[in-house]
Backbone as JSON, one array per atom type, in Angstrom:
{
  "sequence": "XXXXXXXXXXXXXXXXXXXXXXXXXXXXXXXXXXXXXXXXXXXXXXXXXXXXXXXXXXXXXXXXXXXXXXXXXXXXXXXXXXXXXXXXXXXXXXXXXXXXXXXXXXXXXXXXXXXXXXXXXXXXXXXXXXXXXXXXXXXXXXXXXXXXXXXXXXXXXXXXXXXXXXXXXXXXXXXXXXXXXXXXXXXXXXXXXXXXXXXXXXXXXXXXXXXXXXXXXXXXXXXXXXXXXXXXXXXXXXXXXXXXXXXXXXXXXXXXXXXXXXXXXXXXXXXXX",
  "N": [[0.82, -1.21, 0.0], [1.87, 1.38, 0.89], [4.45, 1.42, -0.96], [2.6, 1.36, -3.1], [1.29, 4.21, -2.37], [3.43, 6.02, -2.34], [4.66, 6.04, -5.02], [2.66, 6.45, -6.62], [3.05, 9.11, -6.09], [5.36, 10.1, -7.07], [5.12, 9.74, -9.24], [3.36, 11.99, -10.21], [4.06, 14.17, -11.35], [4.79, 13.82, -13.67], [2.84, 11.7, -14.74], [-0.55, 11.81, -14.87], [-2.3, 9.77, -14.73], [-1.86, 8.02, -14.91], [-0.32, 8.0, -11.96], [-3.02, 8.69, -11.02], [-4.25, 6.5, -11.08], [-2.62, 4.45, -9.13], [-2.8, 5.79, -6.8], [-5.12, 5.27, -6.87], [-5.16, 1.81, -6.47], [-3.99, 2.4, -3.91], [-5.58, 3.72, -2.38], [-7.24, 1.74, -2.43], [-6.22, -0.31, -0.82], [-5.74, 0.54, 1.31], [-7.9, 1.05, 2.25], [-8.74, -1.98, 2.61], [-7.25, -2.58, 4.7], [-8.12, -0.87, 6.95], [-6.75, 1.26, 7.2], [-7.63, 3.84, 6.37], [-10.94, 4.7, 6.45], [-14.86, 4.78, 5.29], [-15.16, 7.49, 6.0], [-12.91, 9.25, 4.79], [-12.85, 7.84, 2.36], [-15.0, 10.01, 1.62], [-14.13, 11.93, 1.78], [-12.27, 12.02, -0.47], [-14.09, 11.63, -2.74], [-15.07, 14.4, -2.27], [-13.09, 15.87, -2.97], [-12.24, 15.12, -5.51], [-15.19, 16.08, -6.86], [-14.71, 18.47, -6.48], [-12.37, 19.18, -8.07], [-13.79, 18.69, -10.76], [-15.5, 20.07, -10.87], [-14.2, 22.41, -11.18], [-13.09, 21.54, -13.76], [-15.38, 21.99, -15.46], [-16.2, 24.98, -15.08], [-14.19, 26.48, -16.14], [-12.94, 28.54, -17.23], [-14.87, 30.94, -17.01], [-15.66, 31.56, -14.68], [-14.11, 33.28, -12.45], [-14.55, 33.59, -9.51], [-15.65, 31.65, -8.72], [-13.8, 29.43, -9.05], [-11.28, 30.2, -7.51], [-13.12, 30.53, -4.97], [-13.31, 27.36, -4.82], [-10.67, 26.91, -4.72], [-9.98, 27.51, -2.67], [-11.35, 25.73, -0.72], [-10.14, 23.67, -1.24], [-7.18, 24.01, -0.45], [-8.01, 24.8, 2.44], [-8.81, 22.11, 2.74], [-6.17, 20.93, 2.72], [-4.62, 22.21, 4.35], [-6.36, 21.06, 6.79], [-5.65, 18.2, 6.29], [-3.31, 18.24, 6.78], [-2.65, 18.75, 9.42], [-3.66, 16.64, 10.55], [-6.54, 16.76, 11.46], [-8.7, 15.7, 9.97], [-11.45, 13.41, 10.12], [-11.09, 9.81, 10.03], [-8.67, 8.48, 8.97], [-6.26, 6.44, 10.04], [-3.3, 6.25, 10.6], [-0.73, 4.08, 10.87], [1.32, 3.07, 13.19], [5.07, 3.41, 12.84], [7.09, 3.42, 13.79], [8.23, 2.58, 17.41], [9.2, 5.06, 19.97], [11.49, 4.86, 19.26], [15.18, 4.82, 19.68], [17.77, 6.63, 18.68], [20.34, 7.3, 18.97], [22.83, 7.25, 21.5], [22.82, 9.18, 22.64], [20.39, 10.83, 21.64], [16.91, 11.66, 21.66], [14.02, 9.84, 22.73], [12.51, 8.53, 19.31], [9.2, 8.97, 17.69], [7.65, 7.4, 14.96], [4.81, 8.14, 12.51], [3.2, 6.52, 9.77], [1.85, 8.72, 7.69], [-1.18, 9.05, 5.41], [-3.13, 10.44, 5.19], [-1.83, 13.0, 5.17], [-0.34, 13.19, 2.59], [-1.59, 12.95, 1.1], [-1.64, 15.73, 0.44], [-0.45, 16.71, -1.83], [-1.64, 15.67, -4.36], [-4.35, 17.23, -3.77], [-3.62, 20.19, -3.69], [-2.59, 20.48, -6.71], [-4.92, 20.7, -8.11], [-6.08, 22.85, -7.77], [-3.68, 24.3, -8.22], [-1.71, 24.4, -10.83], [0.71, 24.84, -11.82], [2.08, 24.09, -9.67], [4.29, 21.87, -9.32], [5.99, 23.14, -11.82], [6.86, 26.02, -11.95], [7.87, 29.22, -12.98], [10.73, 30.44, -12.17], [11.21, 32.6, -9.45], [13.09, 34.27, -8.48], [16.51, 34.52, -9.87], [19.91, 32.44, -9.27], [23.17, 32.25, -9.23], [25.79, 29.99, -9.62], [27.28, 30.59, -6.83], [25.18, 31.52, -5.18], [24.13, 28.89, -5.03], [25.56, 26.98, -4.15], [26.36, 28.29, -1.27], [23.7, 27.79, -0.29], [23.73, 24.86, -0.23], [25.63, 25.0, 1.36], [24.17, 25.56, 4.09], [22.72, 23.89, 4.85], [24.25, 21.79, 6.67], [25.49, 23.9, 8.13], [23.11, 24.89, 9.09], [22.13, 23.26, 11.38], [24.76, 22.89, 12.53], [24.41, 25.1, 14.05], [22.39, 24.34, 15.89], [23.32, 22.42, 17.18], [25.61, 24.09, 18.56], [23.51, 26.19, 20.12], [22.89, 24.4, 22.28], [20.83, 22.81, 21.19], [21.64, 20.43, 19.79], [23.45, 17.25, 19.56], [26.68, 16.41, 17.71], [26.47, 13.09, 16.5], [27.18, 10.41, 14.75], [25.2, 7.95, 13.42], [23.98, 5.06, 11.81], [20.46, 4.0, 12.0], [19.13, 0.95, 11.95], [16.2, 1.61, 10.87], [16.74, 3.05, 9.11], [15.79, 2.92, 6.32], [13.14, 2.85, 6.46], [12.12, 5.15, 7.88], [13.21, 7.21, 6.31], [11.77, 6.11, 3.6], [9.35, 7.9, 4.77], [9.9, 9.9, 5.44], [10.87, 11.3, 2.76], [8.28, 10.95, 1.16], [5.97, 11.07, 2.57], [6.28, 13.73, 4.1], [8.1, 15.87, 3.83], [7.79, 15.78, 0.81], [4.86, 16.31, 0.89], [4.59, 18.51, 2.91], [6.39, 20.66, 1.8], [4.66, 20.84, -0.93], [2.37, 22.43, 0.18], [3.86, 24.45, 1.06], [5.62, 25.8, -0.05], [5.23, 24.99, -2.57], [2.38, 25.82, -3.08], [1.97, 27.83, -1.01], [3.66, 29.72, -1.07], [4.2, 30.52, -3.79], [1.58, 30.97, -4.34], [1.26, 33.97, -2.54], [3.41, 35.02, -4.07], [2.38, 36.18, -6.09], [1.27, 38.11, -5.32], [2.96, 39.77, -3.9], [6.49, 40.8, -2.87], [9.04, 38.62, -4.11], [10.65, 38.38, -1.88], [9.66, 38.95, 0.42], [7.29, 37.01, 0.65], [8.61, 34.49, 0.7], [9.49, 34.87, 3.25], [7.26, 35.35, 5.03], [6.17, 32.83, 4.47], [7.78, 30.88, 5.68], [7.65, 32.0, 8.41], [5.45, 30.56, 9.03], [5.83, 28.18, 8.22], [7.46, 27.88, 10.0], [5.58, 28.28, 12.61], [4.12, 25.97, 12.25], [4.97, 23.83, 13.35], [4.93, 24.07, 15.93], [4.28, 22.32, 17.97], [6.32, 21.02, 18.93], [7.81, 23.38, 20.61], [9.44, 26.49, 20.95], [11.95, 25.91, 20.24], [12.48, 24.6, 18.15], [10.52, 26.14, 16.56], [11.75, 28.01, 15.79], [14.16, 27.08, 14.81], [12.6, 25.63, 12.47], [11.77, 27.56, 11.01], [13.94, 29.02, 10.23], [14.9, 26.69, 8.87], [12.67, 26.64, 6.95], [13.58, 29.36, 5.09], [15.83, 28.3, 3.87], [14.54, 26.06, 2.34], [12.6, 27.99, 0.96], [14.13, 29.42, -0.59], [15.73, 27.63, -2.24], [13.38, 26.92, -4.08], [12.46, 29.27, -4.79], [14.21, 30.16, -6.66], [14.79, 28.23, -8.34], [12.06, 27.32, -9.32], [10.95, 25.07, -9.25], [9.1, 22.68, -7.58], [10.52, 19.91, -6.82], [12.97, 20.2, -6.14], [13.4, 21.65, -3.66], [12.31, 20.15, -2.19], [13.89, 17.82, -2.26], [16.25, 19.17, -1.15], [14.79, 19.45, 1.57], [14.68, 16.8, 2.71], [17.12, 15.94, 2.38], [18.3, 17.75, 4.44], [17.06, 16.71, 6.73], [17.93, 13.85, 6.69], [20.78, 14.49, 6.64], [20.4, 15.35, 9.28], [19.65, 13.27, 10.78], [21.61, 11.26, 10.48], [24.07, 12.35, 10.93], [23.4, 14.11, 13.94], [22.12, 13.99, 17.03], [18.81, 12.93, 17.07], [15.7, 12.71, 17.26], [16.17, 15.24, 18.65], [18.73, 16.56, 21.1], [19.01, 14.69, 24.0], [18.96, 14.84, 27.55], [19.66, 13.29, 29.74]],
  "CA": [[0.0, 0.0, 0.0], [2.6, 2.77, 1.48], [4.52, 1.77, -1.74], [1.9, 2.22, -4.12], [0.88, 5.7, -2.59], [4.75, 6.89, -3.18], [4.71, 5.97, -6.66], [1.82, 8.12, -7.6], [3.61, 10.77, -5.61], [6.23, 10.22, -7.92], [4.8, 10.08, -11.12], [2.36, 12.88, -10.19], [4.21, 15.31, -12.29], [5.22, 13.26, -15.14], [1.86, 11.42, -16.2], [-1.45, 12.02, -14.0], [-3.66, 9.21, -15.51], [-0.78, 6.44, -13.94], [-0.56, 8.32, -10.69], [-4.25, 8.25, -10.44], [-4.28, 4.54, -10.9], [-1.61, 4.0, -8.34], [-3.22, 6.29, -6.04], [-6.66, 4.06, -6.83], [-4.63, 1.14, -5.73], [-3.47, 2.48, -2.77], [-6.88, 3.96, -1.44], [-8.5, 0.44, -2.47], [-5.65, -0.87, -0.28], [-5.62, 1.54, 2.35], [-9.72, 0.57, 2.7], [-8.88, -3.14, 2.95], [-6.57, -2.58, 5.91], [-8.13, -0.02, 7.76], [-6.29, 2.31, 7.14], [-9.05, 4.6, 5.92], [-12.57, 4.34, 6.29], [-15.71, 5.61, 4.65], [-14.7, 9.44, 6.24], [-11.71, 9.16, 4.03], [-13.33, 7.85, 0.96], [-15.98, 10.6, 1.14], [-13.28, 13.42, 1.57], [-11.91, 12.27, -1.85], [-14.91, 12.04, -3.31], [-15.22, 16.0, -2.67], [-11.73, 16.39, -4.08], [-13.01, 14.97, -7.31], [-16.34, 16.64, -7.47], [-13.95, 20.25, -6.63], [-11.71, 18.85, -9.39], [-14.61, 18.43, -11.86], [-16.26, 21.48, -11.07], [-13.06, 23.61, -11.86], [-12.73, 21.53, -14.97], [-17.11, 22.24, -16.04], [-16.31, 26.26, -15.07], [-12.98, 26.74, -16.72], [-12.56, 30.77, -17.11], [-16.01, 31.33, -17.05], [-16.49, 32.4, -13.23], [-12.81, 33.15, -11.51], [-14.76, 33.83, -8.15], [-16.35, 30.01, -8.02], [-12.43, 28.6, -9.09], [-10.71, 30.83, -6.22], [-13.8, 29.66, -3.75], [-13.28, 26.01, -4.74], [-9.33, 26.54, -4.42], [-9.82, 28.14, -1.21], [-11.84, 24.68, -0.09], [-8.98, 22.58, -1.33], [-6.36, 24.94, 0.54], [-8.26, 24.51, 3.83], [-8.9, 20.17, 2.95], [-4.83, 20.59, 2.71], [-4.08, 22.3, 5.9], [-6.75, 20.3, 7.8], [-4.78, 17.16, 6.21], [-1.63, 18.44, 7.26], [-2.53, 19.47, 10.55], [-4.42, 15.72, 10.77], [-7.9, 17.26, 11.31], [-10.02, 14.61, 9.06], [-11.56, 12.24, 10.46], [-11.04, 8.66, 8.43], [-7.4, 7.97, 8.61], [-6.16, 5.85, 11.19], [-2.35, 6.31, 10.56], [-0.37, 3.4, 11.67], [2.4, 3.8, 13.97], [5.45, 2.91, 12.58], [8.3, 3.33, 14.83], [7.72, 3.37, 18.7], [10.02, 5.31, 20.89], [13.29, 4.43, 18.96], [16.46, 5.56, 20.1], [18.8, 6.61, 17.47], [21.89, 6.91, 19.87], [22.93, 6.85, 23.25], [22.8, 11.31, 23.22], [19.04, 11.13, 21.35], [15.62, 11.54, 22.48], [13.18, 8.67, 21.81], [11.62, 9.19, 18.56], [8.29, 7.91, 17.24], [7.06, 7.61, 13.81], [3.47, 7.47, 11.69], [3.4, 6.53, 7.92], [0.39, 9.59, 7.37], [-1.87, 8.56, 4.7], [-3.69, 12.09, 5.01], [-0.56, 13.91, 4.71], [0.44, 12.17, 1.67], [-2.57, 13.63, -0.25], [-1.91, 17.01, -0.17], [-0.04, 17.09, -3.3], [-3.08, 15.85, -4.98], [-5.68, 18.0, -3.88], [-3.4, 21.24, -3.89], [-2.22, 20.06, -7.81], [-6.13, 20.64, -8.63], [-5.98, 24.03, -7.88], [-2.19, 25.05, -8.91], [-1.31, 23.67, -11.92], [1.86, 24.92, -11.78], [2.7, 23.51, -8.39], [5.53, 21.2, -9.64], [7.34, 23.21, -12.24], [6.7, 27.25, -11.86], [9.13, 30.29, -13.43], [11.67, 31.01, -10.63], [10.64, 33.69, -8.5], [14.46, 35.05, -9.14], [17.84, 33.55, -9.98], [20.71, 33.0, -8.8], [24.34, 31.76, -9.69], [26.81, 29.03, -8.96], [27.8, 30.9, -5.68], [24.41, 31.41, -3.87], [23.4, 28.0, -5.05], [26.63, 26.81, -3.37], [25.95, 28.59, -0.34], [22.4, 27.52, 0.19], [24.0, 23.69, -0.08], [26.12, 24.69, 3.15], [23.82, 26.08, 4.81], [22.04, 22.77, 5.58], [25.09, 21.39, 7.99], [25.31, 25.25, 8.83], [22.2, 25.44, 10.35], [22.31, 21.84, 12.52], [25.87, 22.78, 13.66], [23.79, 26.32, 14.99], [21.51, 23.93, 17.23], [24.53, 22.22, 18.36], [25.56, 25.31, 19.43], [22.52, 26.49, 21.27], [22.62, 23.33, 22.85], [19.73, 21.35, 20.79], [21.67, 19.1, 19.22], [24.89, 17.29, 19.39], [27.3, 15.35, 16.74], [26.69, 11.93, 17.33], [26.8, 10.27, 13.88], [24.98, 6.87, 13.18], [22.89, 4.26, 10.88], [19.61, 3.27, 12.66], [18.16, 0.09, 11.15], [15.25, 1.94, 10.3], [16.76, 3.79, 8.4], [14.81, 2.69, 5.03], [11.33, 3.45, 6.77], [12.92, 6.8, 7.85], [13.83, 7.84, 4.12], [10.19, 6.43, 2.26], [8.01, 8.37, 4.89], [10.12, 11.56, 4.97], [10.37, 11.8, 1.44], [6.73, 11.39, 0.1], [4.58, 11.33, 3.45], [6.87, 14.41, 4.88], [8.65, 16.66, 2.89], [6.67, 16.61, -0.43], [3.9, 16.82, 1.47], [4.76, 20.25, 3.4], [7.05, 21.59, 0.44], [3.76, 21.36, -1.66], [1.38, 23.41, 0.84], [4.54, 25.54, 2.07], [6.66, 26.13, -1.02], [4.7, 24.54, -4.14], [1.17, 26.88, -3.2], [1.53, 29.0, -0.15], [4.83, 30.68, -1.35], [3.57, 30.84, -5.01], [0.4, 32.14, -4.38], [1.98, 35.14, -2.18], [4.51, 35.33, -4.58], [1.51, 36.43, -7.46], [0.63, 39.59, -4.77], [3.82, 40.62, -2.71], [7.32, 40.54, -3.53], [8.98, 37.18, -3.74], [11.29, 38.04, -1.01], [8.47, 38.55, 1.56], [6.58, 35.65, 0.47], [9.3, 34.02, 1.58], [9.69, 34.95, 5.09], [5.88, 34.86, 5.28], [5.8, 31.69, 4.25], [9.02, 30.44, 6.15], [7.47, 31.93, 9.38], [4.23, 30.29, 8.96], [6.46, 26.76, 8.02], [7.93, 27.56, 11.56], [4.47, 28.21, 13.19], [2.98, 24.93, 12.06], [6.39, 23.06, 14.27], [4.49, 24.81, 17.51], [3.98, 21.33, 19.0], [7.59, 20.93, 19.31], [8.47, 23.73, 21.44], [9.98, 27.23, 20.61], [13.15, 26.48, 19.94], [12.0, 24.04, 16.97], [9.68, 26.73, 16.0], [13.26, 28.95, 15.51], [14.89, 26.2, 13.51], [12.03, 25.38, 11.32], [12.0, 29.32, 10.62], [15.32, 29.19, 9.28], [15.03, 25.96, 7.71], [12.07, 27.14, 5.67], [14.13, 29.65, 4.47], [16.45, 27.52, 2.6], [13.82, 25.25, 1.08], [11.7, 28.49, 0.09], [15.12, 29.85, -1.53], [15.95, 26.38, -3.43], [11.81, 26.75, -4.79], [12.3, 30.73, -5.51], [15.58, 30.28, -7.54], [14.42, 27.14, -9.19], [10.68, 27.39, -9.87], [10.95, 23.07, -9.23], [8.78, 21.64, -6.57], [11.04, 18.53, -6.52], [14.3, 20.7, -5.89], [12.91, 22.35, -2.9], [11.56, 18.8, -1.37], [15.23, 17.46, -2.18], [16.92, 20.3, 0.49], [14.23, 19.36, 3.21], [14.43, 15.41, 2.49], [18.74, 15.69, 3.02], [18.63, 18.23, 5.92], [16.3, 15.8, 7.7], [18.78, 12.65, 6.4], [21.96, 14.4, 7.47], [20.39, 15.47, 10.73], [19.41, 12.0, 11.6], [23.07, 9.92, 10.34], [24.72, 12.74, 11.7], [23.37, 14.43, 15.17], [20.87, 13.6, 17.73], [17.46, 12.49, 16.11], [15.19, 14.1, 16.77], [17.0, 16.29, 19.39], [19.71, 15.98, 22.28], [18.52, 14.27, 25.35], [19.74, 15.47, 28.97], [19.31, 12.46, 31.03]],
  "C": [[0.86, 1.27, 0.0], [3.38, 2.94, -0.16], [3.97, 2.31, -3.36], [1.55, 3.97, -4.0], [2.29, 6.42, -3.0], [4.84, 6.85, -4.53], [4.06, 6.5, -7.32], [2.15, 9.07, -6.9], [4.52, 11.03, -6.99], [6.18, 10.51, -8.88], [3.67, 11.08, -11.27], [2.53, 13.98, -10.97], [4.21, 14.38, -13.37], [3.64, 12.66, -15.98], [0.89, 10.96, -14.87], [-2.04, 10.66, -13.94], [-2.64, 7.79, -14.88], [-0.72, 6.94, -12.38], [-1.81, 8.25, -9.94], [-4.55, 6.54, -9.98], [-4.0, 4.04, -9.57], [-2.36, 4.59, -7.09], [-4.91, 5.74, -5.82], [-6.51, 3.14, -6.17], [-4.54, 1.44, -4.16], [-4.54, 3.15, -1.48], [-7.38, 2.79, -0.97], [-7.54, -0.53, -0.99], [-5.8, -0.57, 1.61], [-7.39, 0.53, 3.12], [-9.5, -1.26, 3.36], [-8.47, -3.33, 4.53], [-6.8, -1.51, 7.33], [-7.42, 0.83, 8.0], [-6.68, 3.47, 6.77], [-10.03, 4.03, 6.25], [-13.32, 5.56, 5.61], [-15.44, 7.52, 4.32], [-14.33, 9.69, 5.04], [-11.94, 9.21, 2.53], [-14.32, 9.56, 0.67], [-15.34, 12.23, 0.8], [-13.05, 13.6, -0.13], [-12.94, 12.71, -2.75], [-15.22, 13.34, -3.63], [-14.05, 16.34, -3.48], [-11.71, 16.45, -5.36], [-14.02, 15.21, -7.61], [-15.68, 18.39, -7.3], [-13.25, 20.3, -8.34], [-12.48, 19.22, -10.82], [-15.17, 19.59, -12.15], [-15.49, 22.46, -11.82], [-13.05, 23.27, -12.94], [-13.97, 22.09, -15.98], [-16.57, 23.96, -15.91], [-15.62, 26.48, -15.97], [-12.79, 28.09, -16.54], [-13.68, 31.27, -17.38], [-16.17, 32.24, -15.79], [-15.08, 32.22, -12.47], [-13.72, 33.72, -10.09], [-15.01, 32.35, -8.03], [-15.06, 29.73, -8.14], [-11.87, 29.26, -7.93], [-11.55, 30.79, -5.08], [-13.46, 28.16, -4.29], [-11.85, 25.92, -4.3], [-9.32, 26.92, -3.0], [-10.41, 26.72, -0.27], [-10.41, 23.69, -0.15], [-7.77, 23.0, -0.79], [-6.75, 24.24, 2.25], [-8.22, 22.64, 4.03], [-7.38, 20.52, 3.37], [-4.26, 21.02, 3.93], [-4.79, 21.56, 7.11], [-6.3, 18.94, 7.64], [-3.46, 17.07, 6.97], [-1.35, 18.2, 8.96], [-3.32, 17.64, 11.56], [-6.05, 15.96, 11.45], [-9.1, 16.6, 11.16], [-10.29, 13.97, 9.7], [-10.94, 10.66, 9.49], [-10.11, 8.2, 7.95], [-6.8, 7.41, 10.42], [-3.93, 4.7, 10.66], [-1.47, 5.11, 11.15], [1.37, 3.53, 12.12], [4.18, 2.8, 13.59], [6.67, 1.97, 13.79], [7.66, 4.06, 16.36], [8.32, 3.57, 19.78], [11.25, 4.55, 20.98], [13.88, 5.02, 19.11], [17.78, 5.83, 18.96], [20.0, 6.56, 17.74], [21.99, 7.59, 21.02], [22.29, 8.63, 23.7], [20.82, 11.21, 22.64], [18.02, 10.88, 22.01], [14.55, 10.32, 21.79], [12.43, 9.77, 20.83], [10.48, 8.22, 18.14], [7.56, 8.46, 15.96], [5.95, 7.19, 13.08], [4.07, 7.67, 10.09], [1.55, 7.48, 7.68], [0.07, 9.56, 5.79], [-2.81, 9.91, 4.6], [-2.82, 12.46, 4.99], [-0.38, 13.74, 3.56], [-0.59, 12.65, 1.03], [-2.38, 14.71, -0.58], [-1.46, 17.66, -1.48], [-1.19, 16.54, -4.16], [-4.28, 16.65, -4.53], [-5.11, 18.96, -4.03], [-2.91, 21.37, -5.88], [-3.61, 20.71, -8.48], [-6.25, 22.0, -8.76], [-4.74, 25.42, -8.37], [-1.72, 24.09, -9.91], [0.06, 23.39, -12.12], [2.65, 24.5, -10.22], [3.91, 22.89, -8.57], [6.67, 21.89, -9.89], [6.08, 24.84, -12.14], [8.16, 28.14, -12.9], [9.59, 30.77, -12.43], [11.12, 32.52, -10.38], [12.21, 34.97, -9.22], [15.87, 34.4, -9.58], [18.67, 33.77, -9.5], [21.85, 32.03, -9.39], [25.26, 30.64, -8.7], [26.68, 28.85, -7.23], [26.78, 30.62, -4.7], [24.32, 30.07, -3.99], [24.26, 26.83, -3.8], [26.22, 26.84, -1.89], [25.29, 28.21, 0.23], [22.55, 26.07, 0.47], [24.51, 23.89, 1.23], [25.65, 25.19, 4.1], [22.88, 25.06, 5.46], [22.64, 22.21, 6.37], [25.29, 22.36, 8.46], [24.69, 25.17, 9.9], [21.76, 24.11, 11.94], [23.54, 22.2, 13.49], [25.57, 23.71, 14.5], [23.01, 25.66, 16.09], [22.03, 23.19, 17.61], [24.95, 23.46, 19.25], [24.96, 25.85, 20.31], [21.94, 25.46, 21.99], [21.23, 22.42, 22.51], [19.94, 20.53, 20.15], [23.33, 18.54, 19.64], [25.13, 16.37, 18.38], [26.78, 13.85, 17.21], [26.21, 11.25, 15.83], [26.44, 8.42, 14.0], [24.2, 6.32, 11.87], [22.11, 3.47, 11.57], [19.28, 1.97, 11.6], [17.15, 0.23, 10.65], [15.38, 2.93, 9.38], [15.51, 4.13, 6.74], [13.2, 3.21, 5.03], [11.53, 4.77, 7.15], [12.53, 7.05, 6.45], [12.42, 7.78, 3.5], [9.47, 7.76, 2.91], [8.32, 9.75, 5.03], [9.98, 12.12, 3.76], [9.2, 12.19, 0.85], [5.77, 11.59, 1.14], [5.11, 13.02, 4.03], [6.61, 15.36, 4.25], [8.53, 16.97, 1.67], [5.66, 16.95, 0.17], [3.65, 18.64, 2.07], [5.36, 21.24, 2.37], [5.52, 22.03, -0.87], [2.54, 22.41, -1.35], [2.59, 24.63, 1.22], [4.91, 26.46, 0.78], [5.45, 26.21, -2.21], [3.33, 25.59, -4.19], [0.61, 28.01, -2.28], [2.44, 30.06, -0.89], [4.35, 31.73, -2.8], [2.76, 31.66, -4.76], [1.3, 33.24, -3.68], [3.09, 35.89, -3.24], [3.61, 36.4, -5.93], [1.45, 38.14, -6.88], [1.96, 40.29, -3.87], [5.11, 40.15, -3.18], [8.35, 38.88, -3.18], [9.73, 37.26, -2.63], [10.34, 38.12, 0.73], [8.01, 37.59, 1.45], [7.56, 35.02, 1.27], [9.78, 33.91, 2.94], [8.37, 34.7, 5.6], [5.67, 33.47, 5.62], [7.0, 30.64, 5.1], [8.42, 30.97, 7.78], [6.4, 31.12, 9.78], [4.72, 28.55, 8.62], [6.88, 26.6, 9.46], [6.86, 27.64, 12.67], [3.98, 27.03, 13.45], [3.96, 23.59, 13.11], [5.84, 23.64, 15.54], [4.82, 23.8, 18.33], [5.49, 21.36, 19.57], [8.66, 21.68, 20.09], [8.98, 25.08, 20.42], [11.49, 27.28, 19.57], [13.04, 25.43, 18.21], [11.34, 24.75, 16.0], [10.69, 27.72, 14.66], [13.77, 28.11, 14.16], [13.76, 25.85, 12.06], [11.45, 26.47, 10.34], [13.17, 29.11, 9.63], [15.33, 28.25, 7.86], [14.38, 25.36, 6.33], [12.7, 28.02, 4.25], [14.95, 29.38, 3.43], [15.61, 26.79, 1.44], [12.86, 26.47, 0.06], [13.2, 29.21, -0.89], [15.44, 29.0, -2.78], [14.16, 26.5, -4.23], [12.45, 27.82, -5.32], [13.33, 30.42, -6.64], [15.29, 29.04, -8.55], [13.03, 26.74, -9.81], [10.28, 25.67, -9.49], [10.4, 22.55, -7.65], [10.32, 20.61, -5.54], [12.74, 18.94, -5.38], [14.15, 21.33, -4.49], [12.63, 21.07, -1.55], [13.49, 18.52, -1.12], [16.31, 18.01, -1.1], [16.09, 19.8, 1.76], [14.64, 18.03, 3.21], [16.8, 15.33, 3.17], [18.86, 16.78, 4.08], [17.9, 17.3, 7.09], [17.13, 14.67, 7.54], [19.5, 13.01, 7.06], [21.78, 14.93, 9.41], [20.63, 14.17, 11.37], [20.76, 11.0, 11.75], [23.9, 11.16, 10.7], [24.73, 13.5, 13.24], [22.37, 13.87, 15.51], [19.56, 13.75, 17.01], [16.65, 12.46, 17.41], [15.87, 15.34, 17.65], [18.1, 15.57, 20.63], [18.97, 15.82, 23.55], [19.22, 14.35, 26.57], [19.2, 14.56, 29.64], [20.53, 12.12, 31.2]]
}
């Protein structure tokens, strides 16, 4: 199931009509195992009667398409935020230790998370591939690469993390559910259609902090000083989007600052016992 829903993550840009499939599969799968129920089905169902509607209006009535995108906006942050009823997430990892300095961590494979690139896709077309906000050369691009062990060795520093490099055995379930349940997931509501949209009405370098404080807002549960770091480390991923217009390139920066955090410092943070 988990790998069918990555695979229509995957092929969600390249060819819809196989991603749907895959993502058919992986509902029908999802349903067998309880991993959804009815709720779940009936959400989609609206997704594809929003879908349909936008496609019956077309440029006839831009107030009904910007109210229907505004519904599929809110489905995506009440996905994000786990909200829905109708998903019954199963728990992957429970209160694993990544090394002797880390804090137990525990992990869900989210099956509502994991949609929001399809329902926000319905309403931004251009979600994937966009025209860069602005460009930039060699140097910043450079830069913005070292600024992902940069900003980890900064919460060593302020004492929230320390070196402590390893390879959990879970690694592999790590990696699928950051990639497509995680980090496309938030890159497509943070980057792929919050940033964008802002980016249409205000200049792209606000959008960006907007949207980079509002990436560090949604990290509340985790405490202030998480709130700080996921501030900053919006910033980079909305820089790799602005400069590249590419979804994927943007996911790729959050997907290896979350890798080299974990095989190189305390996962998820440093533990004081």
């Amino acid at each position: 199931m988990w790998y069918f829903l990555a695979a229509s993550l995957l092929s969600l840009r390249v060819n819809k009509i196989i991603s749907g499939f895959l993502l058919a599969v992986a509902v029908g799968l999802g349903y067998v195992n309880q991993v959804i129920d009815y709720h779940a089905l009936f959400l989609l169902l609206v997704v594809v009667g929003n879908y349909l509607l936008m496609i019956s209006v077309g440029e006839k009535s831009r107030k009904i398409k910007e109210g229907l995108s505004c519904i599929n906006l809110l489905i995506a942050l009440a996905l994000a935020l786990h909200l829905i009823p109708g998903f019954d997430n199963p728990k992957v990892l429970d209160s694993v230790i990544a090394g002797s300095q880390s804090a137990p961590f525990t992990m869900y494979y989210n099956f509502d998370k994991a949609l929001i690139p399809f329902v926000l896709l319905i309403s931004m077309k251009t979600l994937f591939v966009a025209k860069p906000a602005k460009q930039s050369g060699v140097l910043g691009w450079a830069l913005l690469i070292v600024s992902v062990p940069a900003l980890l060795l900064l919460g060593v520093a302020l004492g929230g993390l320390r070196i402590e490099p390893h390879l959990p055995a879970w690694f592999a379930q790590f990696a699928l559910a950051n990639l497509f349940f995680v980090s496309l997931a938030e890159e497509a509501l943070f980057r792929g259609y919050v940033q964008q949209r802002l980016t249409q009405f205000i200049s792209p370098v606000l959008a960006l902090l907007i949207t980079s404080a509002l990436f560090g807002v949604m990290h509340y549960a985790g405490g202030w000083l998480l709130v700080f770091f996921a501030g900053l480390s919006g910033i980079i991923y909305g820089l790799a989007w602005m400069w590249s217009g590419r979804l994927w390139v943007a996911v790729m920066f959050h997907f290896g600052l979350n890798c080299i955090h974990l095989l190189f410092f305390t996962y998820p943070f440093y533990s004081r016992h």
